[in-house]
């Protein structure tokens, strides 16, 4: 006797689903984009210290402050702080954007990613904003301490 397939039709469930409706796949790791972002931040920082040949970028004081990565790891926004005036910052950002494709392949190899994220560089305004707030607070403090001394002495 030969084996005959049963007349029962397949359900519409995908192969990785249980009858209860729950997936057999492990839950999605929500921390992976954060780990990849930290790896990208470190790789970009090391690349900028020694691997850049573009004169607009080399020799400049550039600090990688943060990296935002999309959940699908397709795009990464690298926030940088650049010392200098506005013209130097603009030229350095242009140099960084021209180096981005080379840096993308370097990051893909270093982090062993199947698809390396597209990299966009943005100037980080938070550092200059924090410095401005600090100078404003420093200018207020001397007059604030004089008021405190006069109120405690009376």
PDB file of C-alpha atoms in Angstrom:
ATOM      1  CA  UNK A   1       0.000   0.000   0.000  1.00  0.00           C
ATOM      2  CA  UNK A   2       1.202   3.419  -0.868  1.00  0.00           C
ATOM      3  CA  UNK A   3       1.057   6.491   1.323  1.00  0.00           C
ATOM      4  CA  UNK A   4      -1.791   8.814   0.449  1.00  0.00           C
ATOM      5  CA  UNK A   5      -1.938  12.436   1.549  1.00  0.00           C
ATOM      6  CA  UNK A   6      -4.775  13.246   3.876  1.00  0.00           C
ATOM      7  CA  UNK A   7      -7.601  15.295   2.411  1.00  0.00           C
ATOM      8  CA  UNK A   8      -7.213  17.907   5.193  1.00  0.00           C
ATOM      9  CA  UNK A   9      -6.263  21.313   3.868  1.00  0.00           C
ATOM     10  CA  UNK A  10      -3.406  23.315   5.331  1.00  0.00           C
ATOM     11  CA  UNK A  11      -4.342  26.086   7.682  1.00  0.00           C
ATOM     12  CA  UNK A  12      -3.386  29.632   6.835  1.00  0.00           C
ATOM     13  CA  UNK A  13      -0.876  29.785   9.647  1.00  0.00           C
ATOM     14  CA  UNK A  14       2.709  30.502   8.799  1.00  0.00           C
ATOM     15  CA  UNK A  15       5.212  27.762   9.649  1.00  0.00           C
ATOM     16  CA  UNK A  16       6.595  29.749  12.574  1.00  0.00           C
ATOM     17  CA  UNK A  17       3.228  30.137  14.314  1.00  0.00           C
ATOM     18  CA  UNK A  18       1.778  27.935  16.998  1.00  0.00           C
ATOM     19  CA  UNK A  19      -1.872  26.901  16.987  1.00  0.00           C
ATOM     20  CA  UNK A  20      -2.439  29.350  19.842  1.00  0.00           C
ATOM     21  CA  UNK A  21      -1.437  32.236  17.545  1.00  0.00           C
ATOM     22  CA  UNK A  22       1.808  33.000  19.335  1.00  0.00           C
ATOM     23  CA  UNK A  23       4.964  33.037  17.285  1.00  0.00           C
ATOM     24  CA  UNK A  24       7.669  30.403  17.584  1.00  0.00           C
ATOM     25  CA  UNK A  25      10.258  33.036  16.746  1.00  0.00           C
ATOM     26  CA  UNK A  26      12.093  34.621  19.662  1.00  0.00           C
ATOM     27  CA  UNK A  27      10.967  38.113  20.615  1.00  0.00           C
ATOM     28  CA  UNK A  28      12.606  40.929  18.718  1.00  0.00           C
ATOM     29  CA  UNK A  29      15.653  42.323  20.463  1.00  0.00           C
ATOM     30  CA  UNK A  30      14.825  45.980  21.066  1.00  0.00           C
ATOM     31  CA  UNK A  31      18.315  46.736  22.367  1.00  0.00           C
ATOM     32  CA  UNK A  32      20.116  45.781  19.150  1.00  0.00           C
ATOM     33  CA  UNK A  33      19.787  49.213  17.500  1.00  0.00           C
ATOM     34  CA  UNK A  34      21.302  50.746  20.639  1.00  0.00           C
ATOM     35  CA  UNK A  35      24.203  48.297  20.565  1.00  0.00           C
ATOM     36  CA  UNK A  36      24.778  48.888  16.852  1.00  0.00           C
ATOM     37  CA  UNK A  37      24.614  52.665  17.424  1.00  0.00           C
ATOM     38  CA  UNK A  38      27.286  52.423  20.118  1.00  0.00           C
ATOM     39  CA  UNK A  39      29.464  50.308  17.810  1.00  0.00           C
ATOM     40  CA  UNK A  40      29.020  52.831  14.999  1.00  0.00           C
ATOM     41  CA  UNK A  41      29.925  55.688  17.359  1.00  0.00           C
ATOM     42  CA  UNK A  42      33.150  53.964  18.359  1.00  0.00           C
ATOM     43  CA  UNK A  43      34.083  53.007  14.783  1.00  0.00           C
ATOM     44  CA  UNK A  44      33.408  56.508  13.443  1.00  0.00           C
ATOM     45  CA  UNK A  45      35.484  58.033  16.249  1.00  0.00           C
ATOM     46  CA  UNK A  46      38.450  55.737  15.565  1.00  0.00           C
ATOM     47  CA  UNK A  47      38.088  56.264  11.810  1.00  0.00           C
ATOM     48  CA  UNK A  48      38.138  60.047  12.225  1.00  0.00           C
ATOM     49  CA  UNK A  49      41.275  59.961  14.370  1.00  0.00           C
ATOM     50  CA  UNK A  50      43.426  58.174  11.833  1.00  0.00           C
ATOM     51  CA  UNK A  51      41.704  56.885   8.726  1.00  0.00           C
ATOM     52  CA  UNK A  52      40.523  60.052   7.002  1.00  0.00           C
ATOM     53  CA  UNK A  53      42.520  61.476   4.117  1.00  0.00           C
ATOM     54  CA  UNK A  54      40.143  64.307   3.212  1.00  0.00           C
ATOM     55  CA  UNK A  55      41.847  67.638   4.063  1.00  0.00           C
ATOM     56  CA  UNK A  56      38.489  69.147   5.071  1.00  0.00           C
ATOM     57  CA  UNK A  57      38.216  66.538   7.837  1.00  0.00           C
ATOM     58  CA  UNK A  58      41.757  65.606   8.836  1.00  0.00           C
ATOM     59  CA  UNK A  59      43.380  67.814  11.441  1.00  0.00           C
ATOM     60  CA  UNK A  60      40.037  69.134  12.737  1.00  0.00           C
ATOM     61  CA  UNK A  61      38.822  68.617  16.288  1.00  0.00           C
ATOM     62  CA  UNK A  62      35.703  66.523  15.707  1.00  0.00           C
ATOM     63  CA  UNK A  63      33.818  64.801  18.523  1.00  0.00           C
ATOM     64  CA  UNK A  64      31.180  62.142  17.846  1.00  0.00           C
ATOM     65  CA  UNK A  65      28.526  62.946  20.436  1.00  0.00           C
ATOM     66  CA  UNK A  66      25.746  60.502  19.545  1.00  0.00           C
ATOM     67  CA  UNK A  67      24.425  58.119  16.896  1.00  0.00           C
ATOM     68  CA  UNK A  68      20.764  57.448  16.142  1.00  0.00           C
ATOM     69  CA  UNK A  69      19.975  54.247  14.247  1.00  0.00           C
ATOM     70  CA  UNK A  70      16.583  53.346  12.820  1.00  0.00           C
ATOM     71  CA  UNK A  71      14.962  50.185  14.105  1.00  0.00           C
ATOM     72  CA  UNK A  72      15.613  48.320  10.849  1.00  0.00           C
ATOM     73  CA  UNK A  73      19.298  49.373  10.987  1.00  0.00           C
ATOM     74  CA  UNK A  74      18.998  50.928   7.539  1.00  0.00           C
ATOM     75  CA  UNK A  75      19.954  54.503   8.416  1.00  0.00           C
ATOM     76  CA  UNK A  76      22.285  56.013  10.978  1.00  0.00           C
ATOM     77  CA  UNK A  77      22.515  59.676  11.894  1.00  0.00           C
ATOM     78  CA  UNK A  78      25.872  60.586  13.413  1.00  0.00           C
ATOM     79  CA  UNK A  79      25.882  63.748  15.522  1.00  0.00           C
ATOM     80  CA  UNK A  80      29.239  65.514  15.633  1.00  0.00           C
ATOM     81  CA  UNK A  81      30.638  68.522  17.436  1.00  0.00           C
ATOM     82  CA  UNK A  82      33.172  70.511  15.415  1.00  0.00           C
ATOM     83  CA  UNK A  83      35.427  73.208  16.838  1.00  0.00           C
ATOM     84  CA  UNK A  84      35.736  76.306  14.663  1.00  0.00           C
ATOM     85  CA  UNK A  85      33.622  78.972  13.045  1.00  0.00           C
ATOM     86  CA  UNK A  86      30.552  78.367  10.880  1.00  0.00           C
ATOM     87  CA  UNK A  87      32.492  78.246   7.601  1.00  0.00           C
ATOM     88  CA  UNK A  88      34.880  75.590   8.952  1.00  0.00           C
ATOM     89  CA  UNK A  89      31.948  73.586  10.326  1.00  0.00           C
ATOM     90  CA  UNK A  90      30.162  73.658   6.964  1.00  0.00           C
ATOM     91  CA  UNK A  91      33.304  72.587   5.106  1.00  0.00           C
ATOM     92  CA  UNK A  92      33.953  69.809   7.620  1.00  0.00           C
ATOM     93  CA  UNK A  93      30.371  68.525   7.310  1.00  0.00           C
ATOM     94  CA  UNK A  94      30.771  68.469   3.508  1.00  0.00           C
ATOM     95  CA  UNK A  95      33.985  66.494   3.929  1.00  0.00           C
ATOM     96  CA  UNK A  96      32.278  64.068   6.304  1.00  0.00           C
ATOM     97  CA  UNK A  97      29.407  63.514   3.883  1.00  0.00           C
ATOM     98  CA  UNK A  98      31.886  62.771   1.087  1.00  0.00           C
ATOM     99  CA  UNK A  99      33.644  60.208   3.303  1.00  0.00           C
ATOM    100  CA  UNK A 100      30.343  58.603   4.391  1.00  0.00           C
ATOM    101  CA  UNK A 101      30.256  55.915   1.673  1.00  0.00           C
ATOM    102  CA  UNK A 102      33.771  54.726   2.509  1.00  0.00           C
ATOM    103  CA  UNK A 103      32.910  54.832   6.200  1.00  0.00           C
ATOM    104  CA  UNK A 104      29.746  52.819   5.547  1.00  0.00           C
ATOM    105  CA  UNK A 105      31.679  49.903   4.090  1.00  0.00           C
ATOM    106  CA  UNK A 106      34.237  50.147   6.903  1.00  0.00           C
ATOM    107  CA  UNK A 107      31.466  49.964   9.524  1.00  0.00           C
ATOM    108  CA  UNK A 108      29.796  47.040   7.770  1.00  0.00           C
ATOM    109  CA  UNK A 109      33.034  45.038   7.883  1.00  0.00           C
ATOM    110  CA  UNK A 110      33.991  46.069  11.417  1.00  0.00           C
ATOM    111  CA  UNK A 111      30.595  45.314  12.969  1.00  0.00           C
ATOM    112  CA  UNK A 112      29.922  42.325  10.694  1.00  0.00           C
ATOM    113  CA  UNK A 113      26.576  43.642   9.533  1.00  0.00           C
ATOM    114  CA  UNK A 114      24.851  42.060   6.566  1.00  0.00           C
ATOM    115  CA  UNK A 115      23.692  45.453   5.349  1.00  0.00           C
ATOM    116  CA  UNK A 116      25.581  48.491   6.602  1.00  0.00           C
ATOM    117  CA  UNK A 117      23.380  51.487   7.411  1.00  0.00           C
ATOM    118  CA  UNK A 118      23.440  54.635   5.310  1.00  0.00           C
ATOM    119  CA  UNK A 119      25.278  57.305   7.249  1.00  0.00           C
ATOM    120  CA  UNK A 120      24.286  60.955   7.538  1.00  0.00           C
ATOM    121  CA  UNK A 121      26.264  63.482   9.550  1.00  0.00           C
ATOM    122  CA  UNK A 122      24.548  66.261  11.512  1.00  0.00           C
ATOM    123  CA  UNK A 123      26.046  69.049  13.565  1.00  0.00           C
ATOM    124  CA  UNK A 124      25.179  68.621  17.251  1.00  0.00           C
ATOM    125  CA  UNK A 125      23.800  71.898  18.561  1.00  0.00           C
ATOM    126  CA  UNK A 126      23.514  70.633  22.144  1.00  0.00           C
ATOM    127  CA  UNK A 127      27.200  71.215  22.949  1.00  0.00           C
ATOM    128  CA  UNK A 128      27.137  74.857  21.853  1.00  0.00           C
ATOM    129  CA  UNK A 129      23.781  75.344  23.602  1.00  0.00           C
ATOM    130  CA  UNK A 130      25.187  73.889  26.833  1.00  0.00           C
ATOM    131  CA  UNK A 131      28.240  76.158  26.600  1.00  0.00           C
ATOM    132  CA  UNK A 132      26.009  79.193  26.077  1.00  0.00           C
ATOM    133  CA  UNK A 133      23.844  78.272  29.072  1.00  0.00           C
ATOM    134  CA  UNK A 134      26.978  77.772  31.165  1.00  0.00           C
ATOM    135  CA  UNK A 135      28.294  81.242  30.258  1.00  0.00           C
ATOM    136  CA  UNK A 136      24.907  82.781  31.065  1.00  0.00           C
ATOM    137  CA  UNK A 137      24.871  81.033  34.441  1.00  0.00           C
ATOM    138  CA  UNK A 138      28.447  82.139  35.109  1.00  0.00           C
ATOM    139  CA  UNK A 139      27.510  85.755  34.381  1.00  0.00           C
ATOM    140  CA  UNK A 140      24.556  85.521  36.793  1.00  0.00           C
ATOM    141  CA  UNK A 141      26.429  83.794  39.653  1.00  0.00           C
ATOM    142  CA  UNK A 142      28.630  86.700  40.833  1.00  0.00           C
ATOM    143  CA  UNK A 143      25.633  88.995  41.283  1.00  0.00           C
ATOM    144  CA  UNK A 144      23.606  86.148  42.828  1.00  0.00           C
ATOM    145  CA  UNK A 145      26.301  85.458  45.452  1.00  0.00           C
ATOM    146  CA  UNK A 146      26.391  89.133  46.482  1.00  0.00           C
ATOM    147  CA  UNK A 147      22.636  89.070  47.130  1.00  0.00           C
ATOM    148  CA  UNK A 148      22.957  85.887  49.157  1.00  0.00           C
ATOM    149  CA  UNK A 149      25.710  87.386  51.335  1.00  0.00           C
ATOM    150  CA  UNK A 150      23.731  90.558  52.061  1.00  0.00           C
ATOM    151  CA  UNK A 151      20.590  88.618  52.980  1.00  0.00           C
ATOM    152  CA  UNK A 152      22.421  86.313  55.403  1.00  0.00           C
ATOM    153  CA  UNK A 153      24.255  89.215  57.108  1.00  0.00           C
ATOM    154  CA  UNK A 154      21.071  91.161  57.912  1.00  0.00           C
TER     155      UNK A 154
END
